[in-house]
Short mmCIF file of C-alpha atoms and ligand atoms in Angstrom, two decimals:
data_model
loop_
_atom_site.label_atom_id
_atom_site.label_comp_id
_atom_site.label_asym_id
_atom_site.label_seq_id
_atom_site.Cartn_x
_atom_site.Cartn_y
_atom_site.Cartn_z
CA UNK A 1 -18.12 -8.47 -23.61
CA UNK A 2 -17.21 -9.98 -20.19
CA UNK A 3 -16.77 -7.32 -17.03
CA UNK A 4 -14.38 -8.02 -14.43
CA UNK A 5 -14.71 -5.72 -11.27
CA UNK A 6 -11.41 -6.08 -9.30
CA UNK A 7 -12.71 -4.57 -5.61
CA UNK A 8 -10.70 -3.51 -2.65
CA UNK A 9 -12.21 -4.55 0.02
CA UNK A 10 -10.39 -2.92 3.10
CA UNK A 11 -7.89 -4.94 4.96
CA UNK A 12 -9.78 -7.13 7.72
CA UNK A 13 -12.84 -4.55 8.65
CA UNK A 14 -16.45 -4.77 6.78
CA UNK A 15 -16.27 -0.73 7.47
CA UNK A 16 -13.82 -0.32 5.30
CA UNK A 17 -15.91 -1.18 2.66
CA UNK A 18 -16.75 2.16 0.65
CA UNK A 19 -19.98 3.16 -1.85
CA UNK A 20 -18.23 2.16 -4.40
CA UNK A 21 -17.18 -1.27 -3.30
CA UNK A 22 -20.74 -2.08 -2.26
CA UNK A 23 -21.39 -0.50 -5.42
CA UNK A 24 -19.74 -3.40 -7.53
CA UNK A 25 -20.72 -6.18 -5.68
CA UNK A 26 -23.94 -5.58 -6.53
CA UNK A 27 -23.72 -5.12 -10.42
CA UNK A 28 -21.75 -8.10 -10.48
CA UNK A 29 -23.39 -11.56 -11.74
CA UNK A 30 -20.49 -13.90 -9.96
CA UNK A 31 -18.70 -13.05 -6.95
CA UNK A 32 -15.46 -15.11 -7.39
CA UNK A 33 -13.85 -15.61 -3.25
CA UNK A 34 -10.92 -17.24 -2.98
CA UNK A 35 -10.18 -19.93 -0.59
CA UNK A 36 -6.21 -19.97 0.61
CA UNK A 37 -6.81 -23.17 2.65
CA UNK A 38 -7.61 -23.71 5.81
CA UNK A 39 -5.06 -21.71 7.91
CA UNK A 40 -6.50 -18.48 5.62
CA UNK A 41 -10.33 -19.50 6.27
CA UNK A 42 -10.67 -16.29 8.50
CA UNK A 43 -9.59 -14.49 5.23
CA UNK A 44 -12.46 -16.04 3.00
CA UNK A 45 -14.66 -16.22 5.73
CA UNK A 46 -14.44 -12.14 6.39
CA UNK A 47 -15.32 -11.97 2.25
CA UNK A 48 -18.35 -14.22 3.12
CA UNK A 49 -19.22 -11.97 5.91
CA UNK A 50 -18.86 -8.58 3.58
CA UNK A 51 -21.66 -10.18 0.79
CA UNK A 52 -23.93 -11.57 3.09
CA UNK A 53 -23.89 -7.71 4.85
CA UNK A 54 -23.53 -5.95 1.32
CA UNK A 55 -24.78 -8.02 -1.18
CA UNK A 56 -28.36 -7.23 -2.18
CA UNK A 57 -28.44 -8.27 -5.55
CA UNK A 58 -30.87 -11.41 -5.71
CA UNK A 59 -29.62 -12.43 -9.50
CA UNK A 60 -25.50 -12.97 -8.25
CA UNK A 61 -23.99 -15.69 -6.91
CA UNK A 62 -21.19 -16.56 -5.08
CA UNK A 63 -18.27 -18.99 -6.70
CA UNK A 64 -15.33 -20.57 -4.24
CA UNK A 65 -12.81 -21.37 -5.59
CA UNK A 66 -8.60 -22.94 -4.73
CA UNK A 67 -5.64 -21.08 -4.57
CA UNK A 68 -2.52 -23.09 -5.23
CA UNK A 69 0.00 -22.74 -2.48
CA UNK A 70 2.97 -21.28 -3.78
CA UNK A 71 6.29 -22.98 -3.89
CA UNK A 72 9.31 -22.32 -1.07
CA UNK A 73 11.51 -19.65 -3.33
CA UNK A 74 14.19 -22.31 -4.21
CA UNK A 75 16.19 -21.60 -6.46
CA UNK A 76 14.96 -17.89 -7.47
CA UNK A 77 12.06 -16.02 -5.81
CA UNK A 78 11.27 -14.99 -9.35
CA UNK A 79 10.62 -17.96 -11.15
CA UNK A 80 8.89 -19.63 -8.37
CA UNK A 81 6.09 -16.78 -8.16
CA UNK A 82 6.13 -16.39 -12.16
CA UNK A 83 5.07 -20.21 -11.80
CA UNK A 84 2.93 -19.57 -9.56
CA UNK A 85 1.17 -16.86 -10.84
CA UNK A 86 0.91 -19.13 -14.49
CA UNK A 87 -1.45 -21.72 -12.59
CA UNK A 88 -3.19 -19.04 -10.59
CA UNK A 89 -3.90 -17.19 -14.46
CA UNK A 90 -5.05 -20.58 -15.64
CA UNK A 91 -7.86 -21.02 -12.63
CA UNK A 92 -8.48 -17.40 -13.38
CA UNK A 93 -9.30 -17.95 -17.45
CA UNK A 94 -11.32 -21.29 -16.44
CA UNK A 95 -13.59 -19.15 -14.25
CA UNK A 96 -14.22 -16.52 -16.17
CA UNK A 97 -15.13 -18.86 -19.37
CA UNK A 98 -17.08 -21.16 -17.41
CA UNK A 99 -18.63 -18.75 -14.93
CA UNK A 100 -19.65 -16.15 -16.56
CA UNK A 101 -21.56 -15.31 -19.47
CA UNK A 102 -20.63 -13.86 -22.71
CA UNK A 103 -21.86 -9.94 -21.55
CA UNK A 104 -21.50 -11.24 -17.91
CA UNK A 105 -20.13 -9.78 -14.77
CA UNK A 106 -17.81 -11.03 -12.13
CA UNK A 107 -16.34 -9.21 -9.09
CA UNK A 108 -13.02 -10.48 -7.23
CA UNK A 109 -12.95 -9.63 -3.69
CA UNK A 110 -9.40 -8.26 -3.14
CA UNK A 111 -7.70 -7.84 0.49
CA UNK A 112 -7.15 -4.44 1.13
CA UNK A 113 -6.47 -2.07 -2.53
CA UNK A 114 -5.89 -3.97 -5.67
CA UNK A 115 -2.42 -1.76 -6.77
CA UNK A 116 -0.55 -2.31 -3.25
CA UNK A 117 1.15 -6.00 -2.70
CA UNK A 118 -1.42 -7.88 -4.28
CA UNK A 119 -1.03 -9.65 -7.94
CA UNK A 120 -5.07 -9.95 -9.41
CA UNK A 121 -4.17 -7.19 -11.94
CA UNK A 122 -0.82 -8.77 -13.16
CA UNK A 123 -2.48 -12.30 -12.79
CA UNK A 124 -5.42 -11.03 -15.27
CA UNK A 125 -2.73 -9.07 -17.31
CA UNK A 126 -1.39 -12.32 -18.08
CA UNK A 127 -4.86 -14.36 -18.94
CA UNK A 128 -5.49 -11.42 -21.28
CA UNK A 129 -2.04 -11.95 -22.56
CA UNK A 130 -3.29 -16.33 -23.57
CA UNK A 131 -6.09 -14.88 -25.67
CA UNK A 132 -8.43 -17.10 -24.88
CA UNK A 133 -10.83 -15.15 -23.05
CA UNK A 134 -11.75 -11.24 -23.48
CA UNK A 135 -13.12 -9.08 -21.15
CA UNK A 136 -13.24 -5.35 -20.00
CA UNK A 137 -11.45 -4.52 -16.42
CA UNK A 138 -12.82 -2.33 -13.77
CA UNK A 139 -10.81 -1.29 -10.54
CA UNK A 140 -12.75 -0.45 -7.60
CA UNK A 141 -9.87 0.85 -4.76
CA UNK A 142 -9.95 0.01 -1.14
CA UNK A 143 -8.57 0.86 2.38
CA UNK A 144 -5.09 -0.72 2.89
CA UNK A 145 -3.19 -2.21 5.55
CA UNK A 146 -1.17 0.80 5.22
CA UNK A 147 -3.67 3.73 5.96
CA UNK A 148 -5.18 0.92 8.86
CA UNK A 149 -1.85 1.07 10.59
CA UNK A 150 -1.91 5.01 10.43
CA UNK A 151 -4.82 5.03 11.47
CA UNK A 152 -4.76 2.55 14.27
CA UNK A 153 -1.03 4.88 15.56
CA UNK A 154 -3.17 7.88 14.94
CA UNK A 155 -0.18 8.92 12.84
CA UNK A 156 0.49 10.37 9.80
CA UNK A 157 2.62 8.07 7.36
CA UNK A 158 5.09 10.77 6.67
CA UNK A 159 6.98 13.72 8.53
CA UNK A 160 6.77 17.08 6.49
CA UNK A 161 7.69 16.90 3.01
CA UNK A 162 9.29 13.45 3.21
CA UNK A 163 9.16 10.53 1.37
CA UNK A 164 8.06 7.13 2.87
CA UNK A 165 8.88 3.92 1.36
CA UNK A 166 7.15 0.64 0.88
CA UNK A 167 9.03 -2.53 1.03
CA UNK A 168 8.98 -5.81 2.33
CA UNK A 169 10.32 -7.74 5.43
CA UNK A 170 12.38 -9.83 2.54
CA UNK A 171 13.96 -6.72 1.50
CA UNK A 172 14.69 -5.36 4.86
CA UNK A 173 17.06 -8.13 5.69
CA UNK A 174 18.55 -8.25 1.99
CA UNK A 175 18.84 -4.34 1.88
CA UNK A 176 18.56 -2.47 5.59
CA UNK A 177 16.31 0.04 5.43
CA UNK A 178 16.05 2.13 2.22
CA UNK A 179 17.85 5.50 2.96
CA UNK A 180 15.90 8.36 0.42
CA UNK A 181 13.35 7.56 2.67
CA UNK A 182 12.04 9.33 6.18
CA UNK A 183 9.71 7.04 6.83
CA UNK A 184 9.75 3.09 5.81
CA UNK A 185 6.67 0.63 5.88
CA UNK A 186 7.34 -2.77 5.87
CA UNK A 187 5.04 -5.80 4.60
CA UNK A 188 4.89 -9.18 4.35
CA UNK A 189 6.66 -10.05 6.81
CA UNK A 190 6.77 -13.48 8.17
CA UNK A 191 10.28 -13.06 10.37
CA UNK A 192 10.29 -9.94 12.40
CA UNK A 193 12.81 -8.19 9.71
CA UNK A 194 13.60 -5.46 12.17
CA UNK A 195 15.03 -7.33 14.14
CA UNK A 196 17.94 -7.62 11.63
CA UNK A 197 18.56 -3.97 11.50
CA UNK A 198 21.38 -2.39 13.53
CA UNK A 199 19.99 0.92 14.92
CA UNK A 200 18.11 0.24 18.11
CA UNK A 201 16.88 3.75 18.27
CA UNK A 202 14.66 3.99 15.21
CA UNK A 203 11.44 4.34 16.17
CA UNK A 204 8.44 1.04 15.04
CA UNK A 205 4.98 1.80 15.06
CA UNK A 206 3.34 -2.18 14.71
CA UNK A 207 0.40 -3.55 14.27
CA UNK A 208 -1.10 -6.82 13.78
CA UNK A 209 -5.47 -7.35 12.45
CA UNK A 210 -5.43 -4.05 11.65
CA UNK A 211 -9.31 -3.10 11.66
CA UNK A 212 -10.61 -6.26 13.24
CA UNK A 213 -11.67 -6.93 17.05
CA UNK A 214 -8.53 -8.74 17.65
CA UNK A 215 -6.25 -5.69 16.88
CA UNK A 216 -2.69 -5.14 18.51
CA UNK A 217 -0.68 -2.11 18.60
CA UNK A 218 2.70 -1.46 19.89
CA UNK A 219 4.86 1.51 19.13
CA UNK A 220 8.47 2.63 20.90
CA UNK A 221 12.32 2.57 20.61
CA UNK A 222 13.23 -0.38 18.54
CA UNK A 223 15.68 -1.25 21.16
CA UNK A 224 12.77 -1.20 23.93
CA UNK A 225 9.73 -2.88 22.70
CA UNK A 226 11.24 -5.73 19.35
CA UNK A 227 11.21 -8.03 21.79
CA UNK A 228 7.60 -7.76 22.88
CA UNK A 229 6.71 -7.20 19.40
CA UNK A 230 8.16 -10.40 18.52
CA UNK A 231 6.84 -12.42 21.54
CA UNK A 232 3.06 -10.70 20.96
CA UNK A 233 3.32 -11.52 17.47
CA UNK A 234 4.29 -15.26 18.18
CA UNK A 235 1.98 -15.69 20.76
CA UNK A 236 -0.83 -14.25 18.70
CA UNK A 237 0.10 -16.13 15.65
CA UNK A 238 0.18 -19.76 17.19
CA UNK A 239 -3.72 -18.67 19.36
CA UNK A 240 -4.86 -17.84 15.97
CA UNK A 241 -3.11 -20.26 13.87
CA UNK A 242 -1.98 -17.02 11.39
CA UNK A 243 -1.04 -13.44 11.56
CA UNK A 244 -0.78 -10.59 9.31
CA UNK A 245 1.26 -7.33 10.76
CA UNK A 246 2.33 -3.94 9.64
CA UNK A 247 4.73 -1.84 10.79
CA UNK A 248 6.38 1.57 10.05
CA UNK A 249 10.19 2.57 10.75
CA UNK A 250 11.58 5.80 11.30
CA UNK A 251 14.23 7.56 13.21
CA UNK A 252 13.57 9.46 15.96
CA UNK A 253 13.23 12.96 15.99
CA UNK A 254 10.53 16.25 15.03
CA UNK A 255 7.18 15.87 16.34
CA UNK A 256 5.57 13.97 14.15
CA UNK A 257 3.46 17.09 12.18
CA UNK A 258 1.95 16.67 8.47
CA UNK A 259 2.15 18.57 5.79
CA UNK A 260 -1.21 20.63 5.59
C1 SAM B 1 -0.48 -9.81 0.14
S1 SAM B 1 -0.34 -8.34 1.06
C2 SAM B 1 -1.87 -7.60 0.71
C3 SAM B 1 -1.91 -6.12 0.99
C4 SAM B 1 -3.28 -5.52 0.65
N1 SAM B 1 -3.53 -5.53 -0.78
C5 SAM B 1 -3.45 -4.09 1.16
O1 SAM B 1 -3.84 -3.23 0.37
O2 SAM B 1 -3.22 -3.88 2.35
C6 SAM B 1 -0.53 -8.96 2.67
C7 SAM B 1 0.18 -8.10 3.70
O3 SAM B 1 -0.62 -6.97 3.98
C8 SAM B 1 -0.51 -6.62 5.32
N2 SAM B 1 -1.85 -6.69 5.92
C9 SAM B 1 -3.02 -6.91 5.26
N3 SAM B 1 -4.07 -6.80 6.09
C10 SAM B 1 -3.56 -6.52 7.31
C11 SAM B 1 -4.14 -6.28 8.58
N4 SAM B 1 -5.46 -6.32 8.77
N5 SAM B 1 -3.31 -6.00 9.62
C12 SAM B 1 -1.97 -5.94 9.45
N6 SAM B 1 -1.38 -6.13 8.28
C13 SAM B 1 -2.14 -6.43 7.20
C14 SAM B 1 0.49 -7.58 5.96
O4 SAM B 1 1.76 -6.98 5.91
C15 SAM B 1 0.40 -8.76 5.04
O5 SAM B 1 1.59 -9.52 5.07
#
């Protein structure tokens, strides 16, 4: 039967690529790297960079391939990425018929950890779900953006024995921040969400390439440093010509100890 290796590959640093990442790219026959179009080209270029670096394998070879650009989320956010996701499934069960061979092995290259904001494993879910092709599933996990922010802060995510949240900046304008939660990290976030919220005296710890050379951090009082974030981040952004940023939310308050 097929193999499909679904590999974290750290979020923006070749470092953050673990034994068992290198692992997998090198029992796998295809390396499938998708290209998000040109504004993303860093992206596919950085999964170039980690097989030429890792990739000793002489016998595997390395397939490009388009990612449809999904729809503005008019009328429902839902149905737009469910559509979405149905043409991304189809490119999906076209590569691994054509690619790979009947006991062959393929390896997707996946940003950061397969299980956090990221939608290979539903995406495959589905192409299992057309029955046209078979195949077995391996995960490999990877560094996120998440433990790249802590580490960049030198924080920890969460103050003793509380619970952090994960959301998105869609959901901290729709929602505020989520409040079972000491500690809130926010995602995809394309419009500076905390800059919606209310209390200027919550505490942001941002970042923007997490891992990479061109790394920014910026951590204070809401109230002192949103603007610069959002300046820094705009500034960044159009010199680049795309962004991707992390931040976490809390109130002020204890000294920021971890449970041991
Ligand atoms: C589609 S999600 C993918 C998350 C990824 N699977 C992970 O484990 O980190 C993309 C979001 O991850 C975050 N992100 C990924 N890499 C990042 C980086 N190097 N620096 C800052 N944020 C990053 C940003 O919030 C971005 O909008």
């Amino acid at each position: 039967m097929r193999k499909l290796l679904v590999i974290g590959i750290g979020a923006g640093n070749p470092d953050h690529m673990t034994v068992q990442a290198i692992d997998g790219l090198n029992r796998a026959d295809v390396l499938l790297i998708p290209d998000k179009g040109a504004k993303k080209n860093d992206l596919a270029e950085l999964r170039r960079h980690i097989c030429d670096r890792f990739v000793t394998n002489p016998n595997s070879r390395r397939v490009e391939f388009d990612v449809p650009v999904r729809a503005e989320p008019a009328p429902s956010y839902r149905s737009t990425v469910d559509d979405w996701h149905e043409a991304i499934a189809a490119i999906y069960e076209d590569l691994i018929r054509d690619e790979l061979s009947q006991d062959g092995c393929g390896a997707f290259l996946i940003w950061g950890d397969p299980s956090l904001y990221d939608s290979a494993l539903r995406i495959l879910e589905r192409v299992r779900m057309r029955g046209n092709v078979d195949f077995e599933l391996e995960v490999i996990p990877g560094i996120t953006a998440v433990q790249a922010l802590a580490a960049g802060h030198k924080m920890a995510l969460n103050r003793i024995g509380d619970a952090i949240a994960i959301t998105t900046g869609r959901r901290l304008t729709e929602e505020g921040l989520p409040d079972n939660a000491g500690s809130t990290v926010v995602m995809l976030d394309g419009k500076c969400a905390f800059n919606t919220l209310d209390d200027k005296d919550l505490v942001i710890h941002w970042g923007a390439y997490l891992g990479t050379p061109d790394e920014i951090l910026i951590s204070g009082r809401l109230g002192d440093v949103g603007d610069e974030i959002m300046k820094t981040r705009e500034e960044a952004r159009r010199k680049k010509g795309w962004i991707m940023d992390t931040y976490l939310l809390r109130k002020p308050g204890e000294p920021e100890d971890v449970d041991s």
